[in-house]
XYZ file of C-alpha atoms in Angstrom:
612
model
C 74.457 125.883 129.173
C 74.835 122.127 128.306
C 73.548 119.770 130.891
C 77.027 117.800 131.959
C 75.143 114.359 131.155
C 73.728 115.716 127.429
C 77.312 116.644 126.777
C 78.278 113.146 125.698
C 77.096 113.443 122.367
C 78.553 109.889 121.505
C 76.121 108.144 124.211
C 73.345 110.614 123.246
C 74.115 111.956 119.913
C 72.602 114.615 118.232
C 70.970 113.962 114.387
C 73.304 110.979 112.406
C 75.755 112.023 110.027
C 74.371 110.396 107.245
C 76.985 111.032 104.922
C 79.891 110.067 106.933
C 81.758 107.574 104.602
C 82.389 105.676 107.586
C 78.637 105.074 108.299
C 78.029 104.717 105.085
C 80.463 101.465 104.877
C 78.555 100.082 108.080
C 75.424 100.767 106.677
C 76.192 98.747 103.888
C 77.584 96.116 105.773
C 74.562 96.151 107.705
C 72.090 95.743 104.521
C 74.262 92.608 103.153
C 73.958 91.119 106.127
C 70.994 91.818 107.474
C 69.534 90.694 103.939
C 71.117 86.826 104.471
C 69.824 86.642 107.996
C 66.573 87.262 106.718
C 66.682 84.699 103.760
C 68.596 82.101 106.035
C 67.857 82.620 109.294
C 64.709 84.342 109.924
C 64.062 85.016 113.576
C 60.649 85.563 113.321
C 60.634 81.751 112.483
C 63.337 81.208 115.582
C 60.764 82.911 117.615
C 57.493 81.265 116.524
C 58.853 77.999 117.099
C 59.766 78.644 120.742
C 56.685 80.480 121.431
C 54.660 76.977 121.447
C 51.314 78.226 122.681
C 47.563 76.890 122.107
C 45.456 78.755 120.335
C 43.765 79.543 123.312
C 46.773 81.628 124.928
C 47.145 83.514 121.529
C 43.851 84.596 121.794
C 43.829 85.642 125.848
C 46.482 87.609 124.903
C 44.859 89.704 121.957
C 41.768 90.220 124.098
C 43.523 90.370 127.538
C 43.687 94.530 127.526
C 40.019 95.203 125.746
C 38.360 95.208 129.418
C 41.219 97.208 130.935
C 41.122 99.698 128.565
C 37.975 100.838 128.332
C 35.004 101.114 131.107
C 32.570 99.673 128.678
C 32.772 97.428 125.798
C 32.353 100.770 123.064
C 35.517 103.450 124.370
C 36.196 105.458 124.518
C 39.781 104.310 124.665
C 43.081 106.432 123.833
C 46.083 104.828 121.622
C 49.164 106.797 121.083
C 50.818 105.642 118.018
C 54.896 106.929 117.574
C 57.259 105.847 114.536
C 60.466 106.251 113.543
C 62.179 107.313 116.537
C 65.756 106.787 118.347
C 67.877 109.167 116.139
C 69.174 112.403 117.401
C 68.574 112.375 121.006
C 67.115 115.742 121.194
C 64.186 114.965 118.775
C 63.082 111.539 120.631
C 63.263 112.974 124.094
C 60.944 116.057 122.962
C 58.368 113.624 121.554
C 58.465 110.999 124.457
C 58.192 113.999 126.522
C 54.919 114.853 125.110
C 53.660 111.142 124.811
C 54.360 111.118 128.479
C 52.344 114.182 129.621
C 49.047 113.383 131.894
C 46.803 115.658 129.496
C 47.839 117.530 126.205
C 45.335 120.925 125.398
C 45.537 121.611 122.197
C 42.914 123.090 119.863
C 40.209 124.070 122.701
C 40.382 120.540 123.461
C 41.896 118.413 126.309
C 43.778 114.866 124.816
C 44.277 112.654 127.851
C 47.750 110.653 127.287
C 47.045 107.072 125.729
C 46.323 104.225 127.660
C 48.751 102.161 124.846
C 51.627 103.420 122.978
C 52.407 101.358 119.664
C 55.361 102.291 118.288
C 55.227 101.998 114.224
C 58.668 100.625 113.303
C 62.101 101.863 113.190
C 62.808 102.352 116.340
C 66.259 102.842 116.374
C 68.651 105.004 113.977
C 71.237 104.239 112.227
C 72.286 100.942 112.717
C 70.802 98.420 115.271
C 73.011 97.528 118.836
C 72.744 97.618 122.891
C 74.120 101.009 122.648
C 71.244 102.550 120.482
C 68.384 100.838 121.583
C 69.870 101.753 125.351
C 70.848 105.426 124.767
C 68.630 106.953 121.598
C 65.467 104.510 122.581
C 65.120 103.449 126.278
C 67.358 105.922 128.284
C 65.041 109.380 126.588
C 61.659 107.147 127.306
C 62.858 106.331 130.862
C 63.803 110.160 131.520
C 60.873 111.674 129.781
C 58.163 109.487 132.244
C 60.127 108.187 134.913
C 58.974 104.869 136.131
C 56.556 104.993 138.884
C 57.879 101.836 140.524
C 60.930 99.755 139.121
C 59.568 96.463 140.978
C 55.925 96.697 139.451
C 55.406 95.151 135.623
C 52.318 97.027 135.464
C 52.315 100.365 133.152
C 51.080 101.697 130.279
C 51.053 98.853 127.720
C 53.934 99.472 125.036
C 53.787 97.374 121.610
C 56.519 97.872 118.671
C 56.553 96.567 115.059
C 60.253 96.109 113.248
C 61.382 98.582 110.741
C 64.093 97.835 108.316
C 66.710 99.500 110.738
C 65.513 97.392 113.390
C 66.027 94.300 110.908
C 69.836 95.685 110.371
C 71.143 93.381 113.180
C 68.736 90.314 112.374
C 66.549 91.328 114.677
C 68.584 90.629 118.160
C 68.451 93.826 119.656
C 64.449 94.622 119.067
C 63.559 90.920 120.431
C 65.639 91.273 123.486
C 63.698 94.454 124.303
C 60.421 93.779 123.320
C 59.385 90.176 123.167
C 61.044 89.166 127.153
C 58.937 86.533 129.131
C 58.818 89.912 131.885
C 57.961 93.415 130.276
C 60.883 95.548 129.502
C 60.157 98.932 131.432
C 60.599 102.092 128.828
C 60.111 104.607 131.879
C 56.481 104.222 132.992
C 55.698 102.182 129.629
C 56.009 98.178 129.757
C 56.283 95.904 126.772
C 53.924 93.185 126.310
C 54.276 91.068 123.532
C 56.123 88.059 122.937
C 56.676 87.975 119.099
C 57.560 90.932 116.210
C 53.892 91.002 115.505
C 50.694 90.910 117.432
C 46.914 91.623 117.415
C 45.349 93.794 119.782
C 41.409 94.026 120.646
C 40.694 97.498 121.873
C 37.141 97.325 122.314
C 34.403 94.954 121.897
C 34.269 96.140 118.035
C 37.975 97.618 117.256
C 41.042 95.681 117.089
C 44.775 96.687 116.000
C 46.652 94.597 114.274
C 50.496 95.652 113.985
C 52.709 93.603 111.002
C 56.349 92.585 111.166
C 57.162 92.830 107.741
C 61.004 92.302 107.608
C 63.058 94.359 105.021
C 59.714 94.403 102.784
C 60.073 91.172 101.681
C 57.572 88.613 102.584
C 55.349 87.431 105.438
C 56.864 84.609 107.134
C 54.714 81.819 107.611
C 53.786 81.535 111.226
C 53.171 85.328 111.196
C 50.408 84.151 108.326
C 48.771 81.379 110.406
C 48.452 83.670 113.218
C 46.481 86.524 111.849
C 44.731 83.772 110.005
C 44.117 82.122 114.080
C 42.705 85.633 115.092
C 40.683 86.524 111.840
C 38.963 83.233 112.078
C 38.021 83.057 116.426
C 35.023 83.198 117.767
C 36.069 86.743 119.458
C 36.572 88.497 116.850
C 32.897 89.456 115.690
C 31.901 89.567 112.766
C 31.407 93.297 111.481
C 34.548 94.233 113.580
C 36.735 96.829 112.659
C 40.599 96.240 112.142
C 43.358 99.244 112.717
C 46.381 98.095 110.622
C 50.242 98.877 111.279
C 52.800 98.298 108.936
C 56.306 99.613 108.953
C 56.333 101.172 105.571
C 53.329 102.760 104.296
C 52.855 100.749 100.848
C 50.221 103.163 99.257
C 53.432 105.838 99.009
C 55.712 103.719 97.006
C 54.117 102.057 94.277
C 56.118 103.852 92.006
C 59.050 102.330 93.314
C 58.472 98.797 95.786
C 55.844 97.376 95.044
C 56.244 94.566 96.809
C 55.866 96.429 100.445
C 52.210 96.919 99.723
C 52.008 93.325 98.454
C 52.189 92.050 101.933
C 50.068 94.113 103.612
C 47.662 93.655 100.940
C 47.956 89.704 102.193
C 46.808 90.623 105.408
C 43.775 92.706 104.066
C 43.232 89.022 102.243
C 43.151 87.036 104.896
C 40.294 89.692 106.464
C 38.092 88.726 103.403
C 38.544 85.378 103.821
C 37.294 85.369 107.340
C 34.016 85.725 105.985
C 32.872 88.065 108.703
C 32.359 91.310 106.643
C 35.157 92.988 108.545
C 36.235 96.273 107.867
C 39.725 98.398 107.682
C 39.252 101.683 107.862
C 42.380 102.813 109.117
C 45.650 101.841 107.780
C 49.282 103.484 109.685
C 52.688 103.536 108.781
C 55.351 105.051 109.734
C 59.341 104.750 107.432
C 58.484 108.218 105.768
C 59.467 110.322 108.071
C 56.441 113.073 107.550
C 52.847 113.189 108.300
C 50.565 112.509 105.165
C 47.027 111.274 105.177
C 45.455 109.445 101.844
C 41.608 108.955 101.827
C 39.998 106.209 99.579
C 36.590 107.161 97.825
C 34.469 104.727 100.597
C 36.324 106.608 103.492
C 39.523 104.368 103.834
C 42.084 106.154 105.857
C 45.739 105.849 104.823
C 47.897 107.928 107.383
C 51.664 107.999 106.891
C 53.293 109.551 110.416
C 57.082 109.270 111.042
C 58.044 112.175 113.033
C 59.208 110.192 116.691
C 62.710 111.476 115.795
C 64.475 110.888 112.413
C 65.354 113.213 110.523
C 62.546 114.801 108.218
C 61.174 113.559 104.637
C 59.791 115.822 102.139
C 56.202 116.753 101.308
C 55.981 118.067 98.282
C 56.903 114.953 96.425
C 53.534 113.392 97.148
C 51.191 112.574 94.329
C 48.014 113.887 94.298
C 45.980 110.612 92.989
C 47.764 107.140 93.786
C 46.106 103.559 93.355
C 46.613 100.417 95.099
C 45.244 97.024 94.287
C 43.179 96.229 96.871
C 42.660 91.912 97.200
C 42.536 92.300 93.600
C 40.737 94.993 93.106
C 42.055 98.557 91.785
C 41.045 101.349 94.618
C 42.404 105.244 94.168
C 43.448 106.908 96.683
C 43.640 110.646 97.104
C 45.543 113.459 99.128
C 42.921 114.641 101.626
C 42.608 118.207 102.419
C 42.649 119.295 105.871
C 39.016 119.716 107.319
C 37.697 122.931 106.856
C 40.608 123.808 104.595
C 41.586 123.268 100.918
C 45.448 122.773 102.613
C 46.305 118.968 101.375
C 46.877 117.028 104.436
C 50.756 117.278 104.948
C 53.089 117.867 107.997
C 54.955 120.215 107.325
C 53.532 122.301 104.153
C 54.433 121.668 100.914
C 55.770 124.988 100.683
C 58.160 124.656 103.478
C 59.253 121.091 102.516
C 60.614 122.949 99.288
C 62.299 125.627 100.774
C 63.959 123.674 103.572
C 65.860 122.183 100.300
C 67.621 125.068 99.442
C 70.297 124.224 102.429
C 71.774 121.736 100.161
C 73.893 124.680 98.588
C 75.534 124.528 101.398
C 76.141 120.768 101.029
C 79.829 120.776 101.094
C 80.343 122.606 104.196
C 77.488 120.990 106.617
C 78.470 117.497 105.153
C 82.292 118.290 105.429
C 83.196 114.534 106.268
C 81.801 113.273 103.047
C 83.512 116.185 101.369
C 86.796 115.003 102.679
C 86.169 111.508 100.756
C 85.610 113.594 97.562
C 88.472 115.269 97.580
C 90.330 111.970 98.368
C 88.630 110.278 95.107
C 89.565 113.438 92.879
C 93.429 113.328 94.505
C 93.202 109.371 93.113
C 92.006 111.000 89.865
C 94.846 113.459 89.792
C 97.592 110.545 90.666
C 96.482 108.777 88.063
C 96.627 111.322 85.535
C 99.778 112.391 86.281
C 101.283 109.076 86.145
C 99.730 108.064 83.040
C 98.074 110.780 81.196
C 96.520 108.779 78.162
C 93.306 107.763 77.065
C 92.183 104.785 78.618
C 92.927 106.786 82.034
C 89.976 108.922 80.919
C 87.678 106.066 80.193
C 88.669 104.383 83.210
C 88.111 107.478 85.165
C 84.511 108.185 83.505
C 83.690 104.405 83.914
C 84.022 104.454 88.206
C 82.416 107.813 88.524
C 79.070 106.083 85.931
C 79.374 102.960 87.502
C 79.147 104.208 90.998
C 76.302 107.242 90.808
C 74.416 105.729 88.152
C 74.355 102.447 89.999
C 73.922 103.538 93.747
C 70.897 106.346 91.980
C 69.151 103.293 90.359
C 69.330 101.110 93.384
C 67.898 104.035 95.824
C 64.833 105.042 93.109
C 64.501 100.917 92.887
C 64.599 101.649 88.958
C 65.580 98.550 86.850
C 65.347 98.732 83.031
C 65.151 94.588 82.922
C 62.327 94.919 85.122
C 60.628 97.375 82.912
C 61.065 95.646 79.458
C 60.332 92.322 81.354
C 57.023 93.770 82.505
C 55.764 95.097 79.461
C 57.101 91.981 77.890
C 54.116 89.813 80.063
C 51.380 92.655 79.495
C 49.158 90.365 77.616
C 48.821 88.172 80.267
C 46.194 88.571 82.489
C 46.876 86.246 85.472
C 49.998 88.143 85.584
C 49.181 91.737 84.651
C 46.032 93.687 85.480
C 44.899 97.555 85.347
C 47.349 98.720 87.567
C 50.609 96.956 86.001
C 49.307 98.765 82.893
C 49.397 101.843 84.441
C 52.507 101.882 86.221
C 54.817 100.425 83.631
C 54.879 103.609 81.656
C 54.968 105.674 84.578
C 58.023 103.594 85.921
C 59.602 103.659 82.068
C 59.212 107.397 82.182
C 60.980 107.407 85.826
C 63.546 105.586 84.936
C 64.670 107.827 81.606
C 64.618 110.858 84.412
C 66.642 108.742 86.992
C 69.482 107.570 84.492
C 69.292 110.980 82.781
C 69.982 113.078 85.886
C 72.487 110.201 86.953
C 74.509 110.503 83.781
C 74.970 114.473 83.832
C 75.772 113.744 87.534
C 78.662 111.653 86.874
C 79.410 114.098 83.986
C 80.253 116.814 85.744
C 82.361 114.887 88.446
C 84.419 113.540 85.338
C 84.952 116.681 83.605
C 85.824 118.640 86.271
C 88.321 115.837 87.904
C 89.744 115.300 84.373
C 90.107 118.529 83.454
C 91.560 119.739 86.785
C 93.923 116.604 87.257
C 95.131 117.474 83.396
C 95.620 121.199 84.842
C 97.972 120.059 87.238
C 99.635 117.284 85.532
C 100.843 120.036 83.310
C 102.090 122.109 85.693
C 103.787 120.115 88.358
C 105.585 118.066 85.825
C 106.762 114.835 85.815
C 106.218 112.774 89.250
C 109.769 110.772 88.728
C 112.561 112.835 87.044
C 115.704 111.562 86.565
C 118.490 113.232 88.984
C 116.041 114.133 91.569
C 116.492 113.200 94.796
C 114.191 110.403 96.522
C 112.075 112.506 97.929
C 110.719 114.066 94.831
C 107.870 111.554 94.402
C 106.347 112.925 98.310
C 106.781 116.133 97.496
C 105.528 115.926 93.979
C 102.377 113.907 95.559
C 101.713 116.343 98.646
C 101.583 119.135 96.259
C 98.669 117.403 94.127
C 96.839 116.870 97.283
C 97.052 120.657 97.832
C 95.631 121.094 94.151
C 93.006 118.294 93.687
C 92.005 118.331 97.557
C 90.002 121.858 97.342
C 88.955 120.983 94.106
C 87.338 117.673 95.174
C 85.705 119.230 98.475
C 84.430 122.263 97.148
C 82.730 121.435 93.957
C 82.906 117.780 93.714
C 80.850 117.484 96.957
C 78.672 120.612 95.965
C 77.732 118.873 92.686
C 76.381 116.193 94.891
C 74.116 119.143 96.869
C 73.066 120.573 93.331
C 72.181 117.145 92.356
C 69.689 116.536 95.518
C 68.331 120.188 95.276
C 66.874 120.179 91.826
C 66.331 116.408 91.361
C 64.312 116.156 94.774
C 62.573 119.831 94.367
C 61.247 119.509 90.814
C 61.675 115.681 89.423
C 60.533 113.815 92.777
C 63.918 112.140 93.251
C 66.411 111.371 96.512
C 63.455 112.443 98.941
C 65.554 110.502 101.381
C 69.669 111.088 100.369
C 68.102 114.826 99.635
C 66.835 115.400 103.706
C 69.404 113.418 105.515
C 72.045 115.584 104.131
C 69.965 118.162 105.905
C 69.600 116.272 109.307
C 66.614 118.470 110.260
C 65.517 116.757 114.021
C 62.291 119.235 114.049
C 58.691 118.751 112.262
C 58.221 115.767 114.762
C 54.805 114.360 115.024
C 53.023 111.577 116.021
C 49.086 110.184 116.845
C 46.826 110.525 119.167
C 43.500 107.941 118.376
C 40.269 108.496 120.881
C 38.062 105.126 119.840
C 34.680 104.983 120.764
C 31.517 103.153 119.374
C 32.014 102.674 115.233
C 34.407 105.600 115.151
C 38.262 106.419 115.897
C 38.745 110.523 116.297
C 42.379 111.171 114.991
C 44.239 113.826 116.911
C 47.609 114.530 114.319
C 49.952 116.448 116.719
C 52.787 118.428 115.112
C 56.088 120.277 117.208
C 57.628 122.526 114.439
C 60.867 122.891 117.056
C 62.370 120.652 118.982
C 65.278 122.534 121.348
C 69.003 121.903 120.849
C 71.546 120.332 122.854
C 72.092 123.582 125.256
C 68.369 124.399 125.913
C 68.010 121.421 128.037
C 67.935 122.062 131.986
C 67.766 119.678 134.574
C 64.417 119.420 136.264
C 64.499 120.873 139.661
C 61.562 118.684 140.586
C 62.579 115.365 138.878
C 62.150 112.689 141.208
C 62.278 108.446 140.447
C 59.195 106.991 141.352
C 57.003 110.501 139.742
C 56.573 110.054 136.061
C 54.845 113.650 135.534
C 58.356 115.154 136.264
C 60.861 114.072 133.104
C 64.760 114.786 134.033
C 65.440 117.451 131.756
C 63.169 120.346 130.837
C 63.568 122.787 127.601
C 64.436 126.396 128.515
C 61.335 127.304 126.588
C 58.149 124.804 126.792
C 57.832 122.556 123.344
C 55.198 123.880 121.704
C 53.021 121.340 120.665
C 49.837 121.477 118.140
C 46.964 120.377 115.958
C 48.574 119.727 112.896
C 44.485 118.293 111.926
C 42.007 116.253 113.273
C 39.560 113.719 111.375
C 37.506 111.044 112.254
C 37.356 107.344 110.719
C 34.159 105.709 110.448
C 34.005 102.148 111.351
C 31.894 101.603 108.261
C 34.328 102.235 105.863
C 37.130 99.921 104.219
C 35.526 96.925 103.600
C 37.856 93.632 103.519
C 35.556 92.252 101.674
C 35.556 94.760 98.533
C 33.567 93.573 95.410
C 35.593 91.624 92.433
C-alpha cells in the first residue's frame, strides 16, 4: 500500500514521460533558451565577478577539507561520487538511501559511507525549477539521511558540477542551491562551494578537480584563470595527482561532439603547463546514464557512471577501441574487462542492455501520450487529402514527415554532411587536421549515410501508410461538402475521419517510431538515448565509492539492479529528525546493493605532461 505522502506523484513523480508532446515543447523551449543565456548572459561570468576573492581565499578553500578528511596527510579518505540524479523519485531516494548508510558490506568487504559526496552533473530531470530541485533532488536526500541538527552548517561536505539539464534554466536554480554564502543542507549533507566549479585537495598528494562545462560549449574565462590559480600555487606539489569531473564523459562521444572532450582536454593543458609533472589518472563523468570504465595503455582511468536516478542508457553500443587527443597527442583507449574476468567493464551487461530493447514493440501502448499526437498528425494528413486529393498534397505530405524525422535524427546523432565535406575539404592542413581528424572523418561519413538512410525509410513508411490510408478513406466517406446537405455534414464528415485515421495514426504510426529505436539502437548504434527513455527504466542505478590512500585510489563500482516501486515504500517506524541512520521511508524488501567491480588507480599513471 502507497504511503499517503508518495501518492502525489506530481510533487514526487515517478520516471518522466519523455515522449509527452507537451514536454517535449518545453524541452525545446528550454534548449533555445537556455542556449542564448549561455552565449549572452553567462552566469558563471555573473558569478565570478561577484565572488571577488584574493588568491589567497581561493586557495584556503581548495585545501580547507585535506586535514579534516583524513588523519594523516596519505588517506585513507572516502569520496562518494553520484550523477545524474533527480528523475523518478523512486530511483533517487533508493540511491541517496544507500549513499547515506553508516557502512555498506559488500563483496566480503566493509565500505564506510564517504566523508564527501560530489555529485557529477545533472542533477535534476527534466527541466530545471524550485519544484524539481525541491521535490526530485533535496526533499529524497533530506528523507534518506535526515539532518542531524537543522541549526548546525557542519555535515558531510556536498559539491555538484552543472549538467546540461541543470543549464536548462540558465543556471538559477543550481546556484541558489549550491553556491549560498551559508551551506544548503541536503539532509545530513551541506554544500560548500561558492561557484559552478571548484578544486578540492583530498590529501597531501590527491586533489579533485570538478568542471562546469555549460551545454558543452566552452570554458568561460574566469573558470580558466582559476584552475590556472590552483595548478600554478605553491600547495599543489609538484608530482600531485588530479581526479577530474566533467559532466559529460568526452572519451564516449567522439563520434558525435567533439567539442565536449575539447574542453576538458583544456584543463588536462593547463596541468602540463604547470610544469610540475602532475598526473591524471582518473577521469569521471557522469550524462550517460550507465556505468562504463575505459583504460588507457599507461593506466589512465576513464569511468563513465550515471546511475543516481535517470532513466538507463544502453551498453552495448560502446566501442571496443576509442581514441582521444590527449594535449595534442593521440592516446587509445580501451574497454577494460572486469578484474579477474574477460566480462568488459559495463553496468548492466551487454546482453541485458539488448534485450531490455525489445520493450519498444510495445512502444505505442507504454508511450500512449505521444501516440495520441500521431494519430492527430495522420487525422491532419487525412483532412487534407480529402479536401484536396492531388499531387502536390502528396509532396507536401512526404516533405513535413522528411523534414521533421530526418532533421530532428540528424540533430540528435550531431550528423552534419557540411561538416563532413568541410572537414575533409581542410585534410591537408596540418595545423588544422591531425591523426585523429583523419580517422574520424570517414567514420563520421559512414555514420552519417546510416543516420539519413534509416531516417529516410523512417519517414517512408509514415508517408505511405498516412497517404495510402487517408486515400482509403477519402474514397469512401466521399466528398466533405456536398451540395444539399445540411450544415452539419462537414462535423460529421470530419468526426468520422478521426475515427478512421485516429487508430491508424496511434497504432502503427507510433509503433513505426518503436521499430525505428529497436533495430537502429540494437544493431546500428543509433538513438541510445530517444531508444531508453521511451523505456523509462528507473533500475540499474549505480554510483562510486573511491577509498584514497598513499599514490592509489581503490574504486568500489556499486550496482542496485532494482529499485522498488511506488507501493513498496513503508514509512519507517523508527524515523526520527535529528537521527540520520533512520531515512523516512523504508522498501518492503531491503535494496539489494552490490559489487558491480572494483579496481584500483595508480597515482603514477596519466601523465599531464604526455610526450609530443
Amino acid at each position: 500500500m502507497t504511503v499517503d505522502l508518495l501518492k502525489d506523484t506530481k510533487s514526487y513523480p515517478r520516471m518522466t514521460r519523455w515522449f509527452n508532446p507537451l514536454l517535449l515543447i518545453k524541452l525545446l523551449n528550454n534548449v533555445v533558451t537556455s542556449a542564448m543565456f549561455g552565449q549572452y548572459a553567462d552566469r558563471r561570468l555573473m558569478v565570478a565577478a561577484l565572488d571577488t576573492v584574493t588568491p589567497d581565499e581561493h586557495m584556503r578553500r581548495a585545501t580547507a577539507f585535506a586535514r579534516s578528511l583524513s588523519p594523516t596527510t596519505k588517506g585513507p579518505v572516502w569520496i562518494d561520487f553520484v550523477a545524474d540524479l533527480g528523475d523518478g523519485f523512486d530511483s533517487t531516494y533508493a540511491v541517496a538511501c544507500l549513499l547515506g548508510r553508516q557502512t555498506l558490506e559488500l563483496g566480503g568487504e566493509t565500505l564506510p559511507r564517504g566523508e564527501m559526496l560530489i555529485m557529477g552533473g545533472d542533477e535534476v530531470y527534466p527541466l530545471a525549477n524550485a519544484q524539481t530541485y525541491r521535490n526530485q533532488l533535496r526533499k529524497p536526500y533530506q528523507w534518506a539521511s535526515p539532518d542531524h541538527d537543522k541549526t548546525d552548517d557542519e555535515g558531510v561536505p556536498l559539491f555538484a558540477i552543472p549538467g546540461n539539464h541543470d543549464w536548462y534554466d540558465g543556471l538559477v536554480q543550481f546556484l541558489a542551491y549550491f553556491t549560498r554564502p551559508t551551506p544548503t543542507h541536503f539532509g545530513s549533507w551541506r554544500t560548500q562551494q561558492k561557484r559552478s566549479y571548484f578544486a578540492i585537495q583530498l590529501t597531501e598528494s590527491w586533489w579533485l578537480w570538478g568542471m562546469d562545462i555549460q551545454l558543452a560549449e566552452n570554458m568561460d574565462q574566469p573558470q580558466a584563470d582559476y584552475f590556472k590559480l590552483i595548478a600554478q600555487s605553491d600547495q599543489l606539489k609538484p608530482g600531485s595527482k588530479i581526479i577530474l569531473c566533467t559532466a559529460e564523459p568526452g572519451w564516449l562521444y567522439t563520434d558525435t561532439n567533439l567539442r565536449s572532450w575539447e574542453i576538458v582536454d583544456y584543463v588536462l593543458g593547463i596541468a602540463k603547463k604547470a610544469d610540475k609533472a602532475l598526473t591524471i589518472p582518473l577521469l569521471l563523468s557522469g550524462d550517460t546514464h550507465h556505468y562504463s570504465r575505459y583504460i588507457a595503455e599507461d593506466g589512465t582511468q576513464f569511468v563513465t557512471s550515471g546511475g543516481g536516478g535517470a532513466f538507463l542508457h544502453p551498453t552495448h553500443q560502446l566501442e571496443k577501441n576509442v581514441s582521444v587527443r590527449w594535449t595534442g597527442t593521440k592516446v587509445p583507449l580501451t574497454l577494460a574487462d572486469k578484474e579477474n574476468s574477460k566480462d568488459p567493464a559495463v553496468y548492466p551487461s551487454m546482453h541485458a542492455s539488448r534485450e531490455l530493447l525489445w520493450r519498444n514493440l510495445w512502444f505505442a501502448l507504454t508511450n500512449w501520450d505521444f501516440s495520441i499526437f500521431m494519430a492527430l498528425v495522420y487525422f491532419v494528413v487525412g483532412v487534407l487529402v480529402g479536401l484536396r486529393n492531388e499531387i502536390d498534397i502528396y509532396v507536401l505530405v512526404a516533405l513535413a514527415f522528411g523534414a521533421g524525422i530526418i532533421g530532428y535524427t540528424t540533430r540528435q546523432e550531431h550528423v552534419s554532411l557540411a561538416d563532413i565535406f568541410n572537414k575533409w575539404k581542410r585534410r591537408h592542413i596540418k595545423t588544422e587536421f591531425d591523426e585523429i581528424d583523419r580517422e574520424n572523418v570517414p567514420i563520421q561519413f559512414k555514420k552519417a549515410l546510416v543516420v539519413i538512410g534509416t531516417s529516410v525509410l523512417h519517414a517512408g513508411a509514415h508517408i505511405v501508410t498516412a497517404l495510402a490510408a487517408a486515400i482509403f478513406f477519402s474514397g469512401i466517406n466521399g466528398d466533405p461538402f456536398p451540395a444539399g446537405h445540411p450544415w452539419y455534414s462537414v462535423w460529421t464528415w470530419l468526426g468520422l475521419l478521426a475515427l478512421e485515421m485516429g487508430p491508424v495514426g496511434f497504432v502503427l504510426g507510433s509503433s513505426y517510431f518503436g521499430l525505428n529505436m529497436l533495430i537502429t539502437c540494437r544493431w546500428l548504434r543509433m538513438n541510445r538515448n530517444d531508444a531508453f527513455s521511451a523505456l523509462r527504466i528507473g533500475h540499474y542505478n549505480n554510483f562510486l565509492r573511491l577509498r584514497i590512500e598513499g599514490d592509489d585510489v581503490k574504486v568500489h563500482a556499486i550496482g542496485l539492479d532494482r529499485v522498488p516501486e511506488r507501493h513498496e515504500w513503508r514509512d519507517n517506524s523508527q524515523y526520527r529528525e535529528g537521527q540520520p541512520q533512520q531515512p523516512r521511508f523504508v522498501p518492503a524488501a531491503p535494496l539489494a546493493p552490490h559489487l558491480i567491480e572494483t579496481f584500483v588507480v595508480s597515482g603514477k599513471a596519466g601523465p599531464a605532461a604526455r610526450p609530443t
